[in-house]
Amino acid sequence: MDRMKARTMTDTGQRIGLRCLAAVLSSAALAAAACLAALPSSPARKAPAGGADARARALVRRMTLAEKIAELHGIRDATHYRYVPPIPRLGIPALRTTNGPAGVGPGGAGRQAPATALPAPIALASTWDVRAAREYGRIEGAEARDLGNGLFEAPDINIARVPQNGRTFEAYGEDPYLVGQIAVANIEGIQSQREIANVKHFVANNQETNRFDINEIIGARALREIYLPAFEAAVRQGHVASVMCAYNKVNGYFNCENRPLLHGILQKEWGFRGFVISDWGATHSTVDSPLAGLDLEMPTGIYFGDALQQAVAAGRVPVSVIDEMLARRFRTMIRFGLFDRPPKRRPIPAKPDGLLARSLAEEGMVLLKNNPGALPLDAARLKSLAVIGPYAARAITGGGGSSHVVPLYTVDPVPGIEARAGARVHVAFSDGSDPAQAAALAKSADAAIVMVGQMNREGRDHPLDLGDGQDALVRAVAAANPRTIVVVKSGSAVLMPWAHRVAAILEAWYPGEEDGNAVAAILFGDANPSGKLPLTFPQSVSETFAANPAEYPGVAKVARYSEGVFVGYRYYDSKGLVPLFPFGYGLSYTTFAYKGLRISPTRLSRGEAPRLKVQVECAVRNTGRRAGAEIAQLYVGMPSSTAVPEPPEQLKAFARVMLRPGQTTPIRFLLDARSFSYWDTTGNRWAIRPGEYRILVGSSSRDIRLRGTVRVAR
Ligand code: BGC
């Protein structure tokens, strides 16, 4: 506590205060909300554009062509990495960037100090809690700055089109609305610390197989309704200050030289005033890329170095374009204070940030199954516990690749469980490499906790089964002890052919450095699980559309998105498939009842449709005996036609409410025109059809409790 105090006392006011910390830790949603609302808002939102822009342009006027070129790409040598050099003569500071999105990554082996390993972003999405996402971003932004960086390469908001994608764990799941809202809050948190957020990867970087040159053929409707909306929210609602263009091609063009996407949609249509950087090695041209809207080549100047200088000299790239690229980056950096108050290195407050990482991990876990009496564990009634499995040996701090964080410390599973269970409970451990021995251990214990999982990583897609004999291990343990509780640590959906044989299943994702404490808190009921799945868990691979290689992973480096908008639950619902666990699903140690749906108005004329605001209200009651949080979800079922087929339901709003036993709370959702719109490919615009719209409110996409309608007249 003392160190925590020290951290907050020496703060400049940008860190969360002790009171807020307590509120967040106790999940007292309202108190935490009040605290978090007091965070400084993003410089991108606040500062008047004029001053920074004028100052940036005045600077650019004083630069020689060689200086300009030097500022259009990063450099990489023995001492520099993720680094755009300074120009001291003009007072231009260096720009240091670092990874994201699961905490502050090391930026290359051994190149940066350790930081707080937060739970994986997919766990953050499972909270469906925008306050948690803001808090997560605040920690990221503060620590990135503590380590001297001005730009943080996060969030990753690519849609989980296929669960096999190796980077699913880095992002927020399969629904564009949920992804967008978590992203906006995460960006606000990062940028509240005067750290430039960098939303990535624009756009549709949805697989790692052939990621550098896969050509994705995506229809306009799927692009607009599934793959672009979260980026649009990040820009329009979250005021993100920078964007990273992706490796892949969309409809034949590399993203970093795709003028319709970068200049057309991002800049002109959405009014993006920040700057665009390339993913590492995603630039492919010297002339097309600057003209398309790419502002900075990373990590080095293969195309934006000498080659660009020659192209400018030859008149193939106008100097005015170069000046604009620089002005966009400089004015953003000026607004974030990087020119006047560059980030200074200072120690990361490991303990308080670790406590927040723990509470975020707890909030993101999803209880998938719980037979009566299985969970929570009661230490007073237990004599022995068997903790088994390869994922019980060490804390699972994150997935692999550029998002990897070197943690400041870790809490391993067994010490976490031992600390919570107390000295009276005997905790025995087996890594599960010998299933017969593990089963014998399980048989001798009051309950068996099996920790299995899958390590996913950037650069490689993965199968959906756990592999390494883990399914057989779970079966062997379950056969030996009826109270077998499976804790899954995966980065995406996995297959669970043993689900019907075990007493309880907890999806813990990659819990981060506080793994041992966070999992124990859920198992023993100190924290009541409230996470809900941000992506569908299928029963088998054959029921996913990815079973068709032309769609995924593609044939001859072409992936056809012929499923259109039918991605994730939109696909399963439209085909009438029953997944293992549906989108939006998750159990609690308490229960909730819904009632009193009120919709206003329920009828709209077509003329008022573009400006429509529909209010949907209901009440949720905690009908059990424990305090807990429920995530109420609102889906809209749009009128469908052969010409424009619609999925049965689409998420358009959600609310997380914390309730004491017996407590009832009113919930109000607000829907706007976009909630009722589809992308009209003929008119190239959002449009609202006349007809009946079903309003569905419930506890998951497959557990709708209240139904109503809104009619849009012809
Ligand atoms: C980016 C990643 C990217 C990677 C390549 C990073 O710096 O932030 O998202 O794909 O470089 O490993």
XYZ file of C-alpha atoms and ligand atoms in Angstrom:
726
model
C 0.000 0.000 0.000
C 2.856 2.359 0.799
C 4.308 2.081 -2.673
C 0.873 2.593 -4.081
C 0.523 5.735 -2.044
C 3.907 6.935 -3.170
C 2.868 6.482 -6.776
C -0.308 8.464 -6.458
C 1.169 11.170 -4.232
C 3.967 11.990 -6.641
C 1.566 11.980 -9.502
C 0.866 14.889 -11.716
C -2.822 14.199 -11.509
C -2.871 12.108 -14.633
C -2.675 8.881 -12.683
C -5.656 7.388 -11.051
C -6.035 8.335 -7.375
C -6.222 5.892 -4.478
C -9.955 6.340 -4.171
C -10.433 5.480 -7.826
C -8.127 2.536 -7.518
C -10.196 1.170 -4.666
C -13.382 1.727 -6.625
C -12.044 -0.077 -9.648
C -10.723 -2.970 -7.580
C -14.014 -3.441 -5.823
C -15.789 -3.293 -9.178
C -18.009 -0.591 -7.739
C -19.042 0.407 -11.190
C -20.537 3.770 -10.398
C -17.761 5.035 -8.159
C -15.206 3.869 -10.686
C -17.125 5.597 -13.439
C -17.047 8.882 -11.582
C -13.306 8.557 -11.058
C -12.574 7.563 -14.582
C -14.701 10.322 -15.955
C -12.289 12.658 -14.198
C -9.342 11.444 -16.288
C -7.921 14.096 -18.565
C -9.363 13.736 -22.031
C -7.315 13.032 -25.098
C -5.244 15.899 -26.501
C -6.544 14.885 -29.916
C -10.019 15.814 -28.803
C -9.226 18.850 -26.691
C -6.614 21.061 -28.255
C -7.550 23.584 -30.881
C -6.229 22.318 -34.200
C -5.201 25.735 -35.493
C -2.184 26.474 -33.293
C -0.526 23.094 -33.597
C -1.166 22.956 -37.324
C 0.277 26.418 -37.952
C 3.331 25.635 -35.844
C 3.852 22.342 -37.695
C 3.582 24.014 -41.090
C 5.967 26.789 -40.103
C 8.488 24.129 -39.118
C 8.074 22.235 -42.362
C 8.772 25.459 -44.310
C 12.178 25.667 -42.648
C 13.219 22.107 -43.525
C 15.555 21.149 -46.358
C 14.446 18.341 -48.653
C 17.010 15.992 -47.047
C 15.631 16.818 -43.593
C 12.102 16.206 -44.780
C 12.989 12.807 -46.180
C 14.766 11.871 -42.937
C 11.501 12.520 -41.075
C 9.397 10.249 -43.288
C 10.778 6.914 -42.113
C 12.205 5.185 -39.075
C 15.791 4.098 -38.545
C 17.152 0.921 -37.083
C 20.703 0.393 -35.853
C 22.536 -0.979 -32.839
C 20.986 1.572 -30.496
C 17.752 2.566 -32.234
C 14.638 0.634 -32.997
C 11.106 1.909 -33.572
C 12.596 5.334 -33.842
C 12.245 8.382 -36.058
C 15.288 10.596 -35.413
C 15.166 14.170 -34.099
C 16.357 17.311 -35.874
C 17.843 19.371 -33.050
C 18.432 22.372 -35.373
C 14.669 22.785 -35.714
C 13.633 21.534 -32.291
C 12.004 18.443 -33.792
C 12.087 15.648 -31.187
C 12.587 11.951 -31.892
C 9.483 9.809 -32.115
C 9.848 6.569 -30.182
C 7.174 3.935 -30.668
C 6.489 0.674 -28.906
C 4.078 -2.277 -28.985
C 0.912 -2.884 -27.822
C -1.680 -4.019 -27.458
C -1.418 -6.191 -24.299
C 0.743 -3.846 -22.242
C 4.014 -2.241 -23.250
C 5.958 -4.676 -25.385
C 9.715 -4.764 -25.413
C 10.014 -3.380 -28.916
C 12.481 -6.032 -29.960
C 14.361 -8.534 -27.840
C 15.980 -6.942 -24.833
C 15.502 -3.423 -26.092
C 13.104 -2.140 -23.522
C 12.466 -2.555 -19.843
C 9.757 -4.851 -18.492
C 6.206 -3.566 -18.032
C 2.875 -4.722 -16.656
C 1.664 -7.787 -18.561
C -2.063 -7.130 -18.760
C -4.604 -9.834 -19.562
C -4.860 -10.391 -23.332
C -7.026 -7.891 -25.231
C -9.532 -10.679 -26.004
C -10.056 -10.874 -22.218
C -10.616 -7.131 -22.118
C -13.275 -7.481 -24.815
C -14.909 -10.187 -22.690
C -15.571 -7.609 -19.968
C -17.891 -5.673 -22.295
C -16.946 -2.863 -19.960
C -15.908 0.420 -21.498
C -14.664 1.677 -18.132
C -12.347 -1.316 -17.897
C -11.157 -0.654 -21.447
C -10.385 2.957 -20.551
C -8.506 1.832 -17.477
C -6.559 -0.756 -19.479
C -5.615 1.974 -21.954
C -4.663 4.362 -19.192
C -2.182 1.835 -17.786
C -0.795 1.220 -21.288
C -0.452 4.911 -22.052
C 1.140 5.738 -18.704
C 3.649 2.890 -18.876
C 4.510 3.528 -22.522
C 5.325 7.090 -21.490
C 7.204 5.922 -18.391
C 9.446 4.020 -20.790
C 10.039 7.083 -22.934
C 7.699 6.415 -25.866
C 5.465 8.880 -27.681
C 3.403 6.427 -29.711
C 1.852 3.175 -28.583
C 1.081 0.621 -31.296
C -2.420 -0.288 -30.141
C -5.253 -1.174 -30.122
C -5.466 -4.029 -32.624
C -9.097 -4.028 -33.725
C -9.183 -6.474 -36.611
C -12.345 -8.559 -36.598
C -12.057 -12.228 -35.611
C -13.289 -13.461 -38.970
C -11.816 -16.913 -38.315
C -10.922 -18.191 -34.857
C -7.780 -19.781 -36.328
C -6.191 -16.347 -36.786
C -2.974 -16.263 -34.776
C -3.620 -12.707 -33.572
C -7.194 -13.193 -32.345
C -5.933 -12.832 -28.767
C -4.579 -9.345 -29.570
C -7.960 -7.982 -30.594
C -11.565 -7.780 -29.445
C -13.502 -10.539 -31.155
C -16.022 -10.975 -33.950
C -18.586 -8.196 -33.586
C -17.923 -4.765 -35.114
C -19.993 -2.848 -32.570
C -18.415 -4.466 -29.510
C -14.939 -4.136 -31.020
C -15.579 -0.466 -31.807
C -16.821 0.459 -28.346
C -13.985 -1.323 -26.519
C -11.524 0.287 -28.941
C -12.865 3.799 -28.394
C -12.524 3.488 -24.624
C -9.064 1.916 -24.881
C -7.909 4.761 -27.132
C -9.336 7.339 -24.728
C -7.382 5.721 -21.905
C -4.102 5.629 -23.842
C -4.457 9.186 -25.113
C -5.486 10.522 -21.680
C -1.810 9.989 -20.783
C -0.626 12.174 -23.686
C 0.467 9.043 -25.519
C -0.450 8.741 -29.204
C -2.601 5.657 -29.762
C -2.111 3.809 -33.038
C -5.147 1.841 -34.116
C -4.219 -1.155 -36.265
C -4.207 -2.873 -38.696
C -6.165 -0.891 -41.279
C -7.901 -2.952 -42.584
C -8.984 -6.605 -42.517
C -5.679 -8.059 -41.299
C -7.650 -11.149 -40.389
C -5.248 -14.033 -40.857
C -1.571 -14.733 -40.383
C -1.310 -17.338 -43.124
C 0.369 -15.456 -46.014
C -0.195 -12.245 -44.084
C 2.356 -10.238 -46.042
C 0.651 -10.618 -49.398
C -2.715 -12.313 -49.051
C -5.219 -10.661 -51.380
C -8.613 -10.498 -49.735
C -11.598 -10.111 -52.002
C -14.162 -8.325 -49.854
C -17.481 -6.924 -51.020
C -18.380 -3.320 -50.252
C -21.141 -4.303 -47.877
C -18.953 -6.591 -45.737
C -16.215 -3.957 -45.679
C -18.616 -1.244 -44.544
C -20.680 -3.317 -42.119
C -18.079 -5.684 -40.647
C -14.455 -4.621 -41.192
C -14.549 -0.806 -41.199
C -17.006 0.210 -38.439
C -14.607 -0.273 -35.523
C -12.018 1.900 -37.310
C -14.700 4.456 -38.015
C -15.619 4.513 -34.312
C -11.919 4.795 -33.378
C -11.612 7.878 -35.597
C -14.955 9.612 -35.148
C -15.787 8.676 -31.570
C -12.367 7.868 -30.103
C -10.400 10.619 -31.886
C -7.498 8.271 -32.404
C -4.379 10.235 -33.374
C -2.672 7.672 -35.608
C -3.509 4.642 -37.731
C -1.322 1.714 -38.843
C -2.005 0.384 -42.322
C -1.931 -3.393 -42.654
C 0.224 -5.896 -44.525
C -2.507 -7.547 -46.566
C -4.130 -6.516 -49.827
C -7.801 -5.696 -50.070
C -9.362 -6.214 -53.504
C -5.985 -6.255 -55.228
C -4.276 -3.289 -53.532
C -1.874 -3.268 -50.632
C -3.426 -1.381 -47.726
C -0.579 1.111 -47.371
C -1.043 2.350 -50.929
C -4.799 2.059 -51.106
C -5.990 5.566 -51.935
C -9.736 4.881 -51.749
C -9.264 3.488 -48.227
C -6.662 5.897 -46.825
C -7.415 9.145 -48.569
C -11.025 8.463 -49.515
C -12.604 6.823 -46.497
C -10.194 7.544 -43.629
C -9.284 11.143 -44.374
C -12.075 12.602 -46.456
C -15.104 10.694 -45.327
C -14.264 10.256 -41.634
C -12.269 13.471 -41.277
C -9.179 11.791 -39.789
C -6.621 14.516 -38.906
C -3.882 12.322 -37.447
C -1.184 10.419 -39.350
C -0.812 6.993 -40.920
C 2.204 4.745 -40.320
C 2.923 1.496 -42.106
C 3.023 -1.826 -40.354
C 6.599 -3.058 -40.150
C 7.508 -3.729 -43.759
C 4.021 -3.066 -45.148
C 5.122 -0.245 -47.484
C 5.462 -1.335 -51.116
C 5.982 1.804 -53.155
C 7.695 5.180 -53.263
C 5.154 7.093 -55.335
C 1.780 5.421 -54.818
C 2.008 5.214 -51.019
C 2.539 8.945 -50.313
C -0.126 9.816 -52.857
C -2.511 7.336 -51.234
C -2.176 8.776 -47.723
C 0.698 6.948 -45.995
C 2.690 9.408 -43.858
C 5.501 7.379 -42.292
C 7.343 4.230 -43.379
C 8.362 1.874 -40.580
C 10.698 0.520 -39.455
C 13.191 1.894 -42.023
C 13.211 3.915 -45.209
C 13.257 1.338 -47.975
C 10.752 3.294 -50.084
C 10.607 6.608 -48.217
C 14.395 7.207 -48.075
C 16.671 7.949 -51.036
C 14.098 6.591 -53.463
C 11.547 9.136 -52.314
C 14.069 11.964 -52.468
C 14.708 11.054 -56.106
C 11.000 10.790 -56.841
C 10.478 14.281 -55.424
C 13.426 15.652 -57.404
C 11.963 14.100 -60.561
C 8.573 15.658 -59.847
C 6.846 12.314 -59.443
C 5.808 13.150 -55.892
C 4.969 16.836 -55.351
C 6.729 18.560 -52.447
C 3.306 19.710 -51.288
C 2.399 16.057 -50.620
C 5.584 15.566 -48.596
C 4.868 18.727 -46.616
C 1.364 17.542 -45.848
C 2.664 14.171 -44.578
C 5.050 15.943 -42.223
C 2.508 18.498 -41.078
C 0.063 15.771 -40.142
C 2.592 13.994 -37.935
C 4.155 17.095 -36.394
C 0.871 18.760 -35.514
C -0.276 15.572 -33.803
C 2.959 15.303 -31.842
C 2.695 18.977 -30.879
C -0.843 18.451 -29.631
C 0.301 15.543 -27.508
C 3.047 17.646 -25.962
C 5.867 15.623 -27.515
C 7.643 18.747 -28.728
C 7.446 20.654 -25.473
C 7.210 17.986 -22.798
C 8.786 14.836 -24.242
C 8.197 11.662 -22.224
C 10.821 11.097 -19.567
C 11.800 7.697 -18.308
C 10.671 6.889 -14.816
C 10.033 3.699 -12.895
C 6.759 1.882 -13.540
C 4.688 1.483 -10.363
C 4.648 -2.298 -10.568
C 2.395 -2.983 -7.627
C -0.618 -0.721 -8.245
C -0.552 -1.389 -11.975
C -0.299 -5.108 -11.224
C -3.349 -4.900 -8.958
C -5.294 -3.299 -11.777
C -4.053 -5.983 -14.177
C -5.413 -8.542 -11.738
C -8.845 -6.969 -11.472
C -9.039 -6.635 -15.281
C -8.094 -10.315 -15.647
C -10.815 -11.336 -13.199
C -13.392 -9.230 -15.001
C -12.488 -10.730 -18.376
C -12.812 -14.406 -17.448
C -15.853 -16.223 -18.800
C -17.559 -18.994 -16.851
C -18.749 -21.383 -19.555
C -20.162 -24.233 -17.511
C -20.943 -24.761 -13.837
C -22.786 -27.821 -12.605
C -24.520 -27.217 -9.291
C -21.993 -27.263 -6.486
C -18.904 -27.232 -8.705
C -17.889 -23.588 -8.307
C -17.120 -21.501 -6.391
C -14.804 -23.514 -4.195
C -15.204 -23.116 -0.457
C -11.842 -23.290 1.284
C -13.519 -24.121 4.610
C -14.970 -27.321 3.156
C -11.956 -28.534 1.234
C -9.130 -30.705 2.446
C -7.290 -31.209 -0.785
C -7.050 -29.890 -4.324
C -5.270 -31.381 -7.318
C -3.961 -28.736 -9.702
C -3.092 -30.380 -12.994
C -1.966 -29.530 -16.493
C 0.663 -27.832 -18.617
C -0.996 -24.435 -18.140
C -0.853 -24.771 -14.350
C 2.929 -24.688 -14.257
C 3.532 -21.025 -14.945
C 1.648 -17.756 -15.284
C 0.414 -17.285 -18.851
C 1.350 -13.674 -19.371
C 0.370 -13.300 -23.017
C 0.560 -14.617 -26.550
C 3.553 -14.591 -28.853
C 4.941 -12.065 -31.297
C 5.277 -8.305 -31.181
C 2.630 -7.949 -28.459
C 4.702 -9.976 -26.012
C 5.337 -8.129 -22.759
C 8.241 -8.930 -20.450
C 6.383 -8.827 -17.131
C 7.571 -6.974 -14.073
C 6.702 -10.000 -11.952
C 4.451 -13.036 -12.214
C 2.108 -14.961 -9.951
C 2.086 -18.612 -10.963
C -1.095 -20.702 -10.691
C -0.165 -23.002 -7.803
C 1.142 -20.263 -5.456
C -1.974 -18.218 -6.323
C -4.286 -21.089 -5.398
C -2.277 -22.004 -2.310
C -2.332 -18.439 -1.046
C -6.104 -18.275 -1.426
C -6.898 -21.786 -0.185
C -4.875 -21.347 2.986
C -2.616 -23.721 4.889
C -5.456 -26.104 5.811
C -5.994 -27.160 2.189
C -3.419 -29.494 0.702
C -2.633 -28.452 -2.882
C -0.893 -31.059 -5.061
C 0.453 -30.320 -8.530
C 1.037 -32.389 -11.636
C 1.984 -30.975 -15.016
C -0.172 -33.628 -16.666
C 2.566 -35.083 -18.814
C 1.633 -38.472 -17.390
C -2.197 -38.667 -17.595
C -2.386 -41.827 -15.470
C -0.423 -40.190 -12.670
C -2.523 -37.030 -13.015
C -5.729 -39.077 -12.806
C -4.485 -40.818 -9.668
C -3.730 -37.436 -8.110
C -7.195 -36.190 -9.090
C -8.838 -39.235 -7.571
C -7.254 -38.576 -4.194
C -8.380 -34.913 -4.055
C -11.699 -33.239 -3.164
C -11.653 -31.412 -6.489
C -9.416 -31.362 -9.558
C -8.507 -28.190 -11.386
C -7.130 -28.887 -14.851
C -5.431 -26.025 -16.646
C -5.157 -26.509 -20.379
C -4.708 -24.048 -23.190
C -3.125 -22.996 -26.409
C -0.302 -20.550 -27.031
C -1.173 -18.465 -30.068
C 1.215 -16.150 -31.776
C 1.595 -13.514 -34.407
C 2.838 -14.799 -37.746
C 1.090 -18.149 -37.597
C -2.483 -19.382 -37.585
C -3.412 -22.362 -35.474
C -5.825 -25.291 -35.384
C -8.805 -25.093 -33.025
C -8.059 -28.175 -30.980
C -5.929 -27.824 -27.866
C -3.341 -30.312 -29.048
C -0.488 -31.938 -27.104
C -2.748 -34.628 -25.688
C -4.626 -32.107 -23.566
C -8.078 -33.421 -24.512
C -7.041 -36.895 -23.355
C -5.675 -35.412 -20.138
C -8.986 -33.680 -19.382
C -10.893 -36.904 -20.087
C -8.608 -38.927 -17.813
C -8.939 -36.463 -14.937
C -12.707 -36.103 -15.401
C -13.079 -39.879 -15.262
C -11.171 -39.929 -11.970
C -12.888 -37.044 -10.187
C -16.496 -35.892 -10.750
C -15.602 -32.431 -9.491
C -13.252 -31.619 -12.350
C -12.960 -27.933 -13.117
C -11.270 -27.015 -16.379
C -9.516 -23.666 -16.677
C -8.790 -22.873 -20.332
C -6.038 -20.404 -21.195
C -6.443 -19.756 -24.891
C -6.273 -16.726 -27.141
C -9.298 -17.632 -29.216
C -12.124 -20.137 -29.474
C -10.973 -23.725 -28.971
C -12.757 -27.056 -29.335
C -13.833 -28.803 -26.117
C -14.883 -32.323 -27.046
C -14.927 -33.160 -23.320
C -17.238 -30.293 -22.297
C -20.118 -32.599 -21.300
C -17.839 -34.702 -19.060
C -16.556 -32.013 -16.707
C -18.236 -30.168 -13.843
C -17.142 -26.632 -14.705
C -15.270 -24.717 -17.403
C -13.675 -21.315 -16.970
C -12.229 -19.491 -20.016
C -9.400 -17.484 -18.453
C -7.747 -16.383 -21.747
C -4.145 -15.279 -21.168
C -4.584 -13.747 -17.705
C -1.319 -11.754 -17.671
C 1.230 -11.448 -14.879
C -1.374 -11.855 -12.098
C -2.607 -15.206 -13.490
C -2.353 -17.159 -10.230
C -4.212 -14.618 -8.105
C -6.865 -13.773 -10.694
C -7.826 -17.379 -11.449
C -7.908 -18.197 -7.716
C -10.170 -15.208 -7.037
C -12.735 -16.521 -9.530
C -12.451 -20.181 -8.474
C -13.016 -19.287 -4.814
C -15.745 -16.735 -5.549
C -13.927 -13.630 -4.284
C -14.766 -12.231 -7.691
C -18.036 -13.227 -9.325
C -17.468 -14.033 -13.011
C -19.172 -11.603 -15.356
C -17.324 -11.938 -18.682
C -19.207 -12.833 -21.858
C -17.751 -14.329 -25.003
C -16.715 -11.805 -27.675
C -16.579 -14.611 -30.234
C -18.451 -17.842 -30.937
C -16.991 -21.165 -29.788
C -17.934 -23.736 -32.451
C -18.550 -27.451 -31.788
C -16.295 -28.495 -34.651
C -14.200 -27.023 -37.447
C -16.577 -28.379 -40.076
C -19.337 -26.040 -38.934
C -17.222 -22.912 -39.467
C -17.149 -21.383 -42.928
C -13.373 -21.576 -42.677
C -13.810 -25.212 -43.628
C -13.788 -23.916 -47.224
C -10.177 -23.156 -48.314
C -11.189 -20.594 -50.957
C -12.530 -18.468 -48.111
C -9.841 -19.290 -45.595
C -6.850 -19.449 -45.728
C -7.255 -18.765 -49.451
C -6.062 -20.475 -52.610
C -2.999 -19.134 -54.472
C -2.859 -16.252 -51.972
C -6.405 -15.107 -52.683
C -8.989 -15.308 -49.886
C -12.574 -14.765 -50.960
C -14.819 -13.276 -48.324
C -17.833 -14.849 -50.003
C -19.624 -15.138 -46.660
C -20.195 -11.371 -46.919
C -21.594 -9.985 -43.691
C -22.246 -13.454 -42.280
C -19.268 -13.485 -39.937
C -19.216 -14.984 -36.424
C -22.647 -15.378 -34.835
C -24.201 -13.798 -37.920
C -23.081 -16.949 -39.753
C -24.103 -19.527 -37.122
C -27.491 -17.854 -36.609
C -28.291 -17.625 -40.309
C -27.403 -21.312 -40.818
C -29.271 -22.416 -37.699
C -26.112 -24.018 -36.286
C -25.834 -24.621 -32.559
C -22.376 -23.570 -31.399
C -20.660 -25.018 -28.345
C -20.935 -21.604 -26.658
C -22.570 -18.664 -28.431
C -21.446 -15.070 -28.783
C -22.318 -12.998 -25.724
C -22.565 -16.047 -23.466
C -21.149 -16.310 -19.951
C -22.401 -17.502 -16.553
C -22.285 -15.923 -13.122
C -22.491 -17.256 -9.570
C -25.782 -15.399 -9.382
C -28.765 -15.165 -11.744
C -30.560 -12.277 -13.428
C -34.111 -11.662 -14.576
C -35.208 -9.196 -17.254
C -38.544 -7.447 -17.505
C -40.485 -4.399 -18.611
C -39.341 -3.740 -22.182
C -40.330 -0.240 -23.310
C -39.513 1.104 -26.764
C -40.056 4.675 -27.809
C -41.029 5.455 -30.487
C -42.163 2.184 -32.046
C -43.208 3.735 -35.364
C -41.194 5.975 -37.619
C -41.899 7.579 -40.923
C -39.284 7.023 -43.574
C -38.492 10.721 -43.636
C -37.486 10.799 -39.994
C -35.500 7.570 -40.205
C -32.114 9.215 -40.947
C -32.385 11.276 -37.760
C -34.029 8.640 -35.661
C -33.339 8.103 -32.001
C -34.993 5.123 -30.409
C -34.911 4.586 -26.688
C -35.164 1.031 -25.363
C -35.646 0.500 -21.666
C -35.931 -2.517 -19.408
C -35.130 -3.598 -15.872
C -32.633 -6.215 -14.738
C -32.835 -7.856 -11.324
C -30.277 -9.917 -9.459
C -32.335 -12.954 -8.465
C -29.547 -14.863 -6.737
C -27.652 -14.606 -3.488
C -24.407 -12.975 -4.566
C -23.546 -9.555 -5.867
C -22.654 -9.736 -9.533
C -22.508 -7.934 -12.840
C -24.733 -8.655 -15.816
C -24.084 -7.595 -19.370
C -27.395 -6.856 -21.017
C -27.223 -7.064 -24.796
C -29.466 -5.477 -27.388
C -29.675 -7.041 -30.832
C -31.608 -5.720 -33.812
C -33.166 -8.069 -36.360
C -33.360 -6.109 -39.600
C -35.837 -6.770 -42.415
C -34.189 -9.185 -44.825
C -34.643 -9.591 -48.559
C -33.113 -11.729 -51.292
C -31.293 -8.704 -52.629
C -29.974 -7.664 -49.209
C -30.051 -10.687 -46.917
C -29.657 -9.888 -43.232
C -28.495 -12.041 -40.339
C -31.244 -12.822 -37.795
C -29.735 -10.458 -35.222
C -26.918 -7.935 -34.843
C -25.531 -6.397 -31.659
C -26.315 -2.677 -31.499
C -25.996 -1.799 -27.800
C -24.961 -3.278 -24.472
C -24.754 -2.278 -20.835
C -22.881 -3.732 -17.882
C -24.619 -3.357 -14.552
C -23.448 -4.346 -11.080
C -26.228 -5.572 -8.773
C -26.510 -6.587 -5.148
C -28.661 -9.634 -4.370
C -32.305 -8.692 -4.894
C -31.431 -5.357 -6.467
C -33.171 -4.189 -9.638
C -31.786 -1.550 -11.962
C -33.293 0.184 -14.960
C -31.287 0.071 -18.181
C -31.660 2.465 -21.049
C -30.210 1.802 -24.495
C -30.125 4.444 -27.184
C -30.278 3.447 -30.820
C -29.555 5.790 -33.690
C -29.934 5.675 -37.448
C -26.804 3.557 -37.874
C -28.338 0.872 -35.637
C -31.009 0.395 -38.301
C -28.904 0.933 -41.415
C -27.347 -1.322 -44.002
C -24.744 -0.367 -46.595
C -26.510 0.236 -49.880
C -23.991 -0.820 -52.535
C -25.934 0.816 -55.346
C -26.172 4.242 -53.774
C -22.821 3.811 -51.981
C -24.330 5.037 -48.709
C -25.991 3.957 -45.475
C -29.713 3.359 -45.960
C -32.721 2.379 -43.873
C -35.331 0.054 -45.343
C -39.004 0.291 -44.516
C -40.321 -2.649 -42.522
C -40.338 -4.244 -39.134
C -37.207 -4.256 -36.987
C -37.090 -6.762 -34.142
C -35.615 -5.475 -30.887
C -34.120 -8.312 -28.851
C -32.725 -7.822 -25.356
C -31.027 -10.603 -23.476
C -28.180 -12.210 -21.659
C -26.451 -13.625 -24.759
C -27.056 -13.821 -28.502
C -28.878 -17.122 -27.862
C -30.628 -16.153 -24.629
C -33.057 -13.412 -25.585
C -35.356 -12.459 -22.702
C -37.373 -9.538 -24.082
C -38.704 -8.843 -27.577
C -40.340 -5.881 -29.243
C -40.497 -4.169 -32.614
C -39.933 -0.856 -34.315
C -41.703 -0.226 -37.595
C -40.344 2.081 -40.271
C -43.196 3.086 -42.579
C -42.903 3.113 -46.344
C 3.372 -3.777 -35.055
C 2.661 -5.053 -35.265
C 3.249 -5.646 -36.502
C 4.647 -6.015 -36.135
C 5.421 -6.949 -36.946
C 4.813 -4.116 -34.843
O 5.578 -3.110 -34.429
O 2.808 -3.002 -34.066
O 1.315 -4.979 -35.183
O 2.483 -6.554 -37.162
O 5.355 -4.854 -35.872
O 5.891 -7.856 -36.035
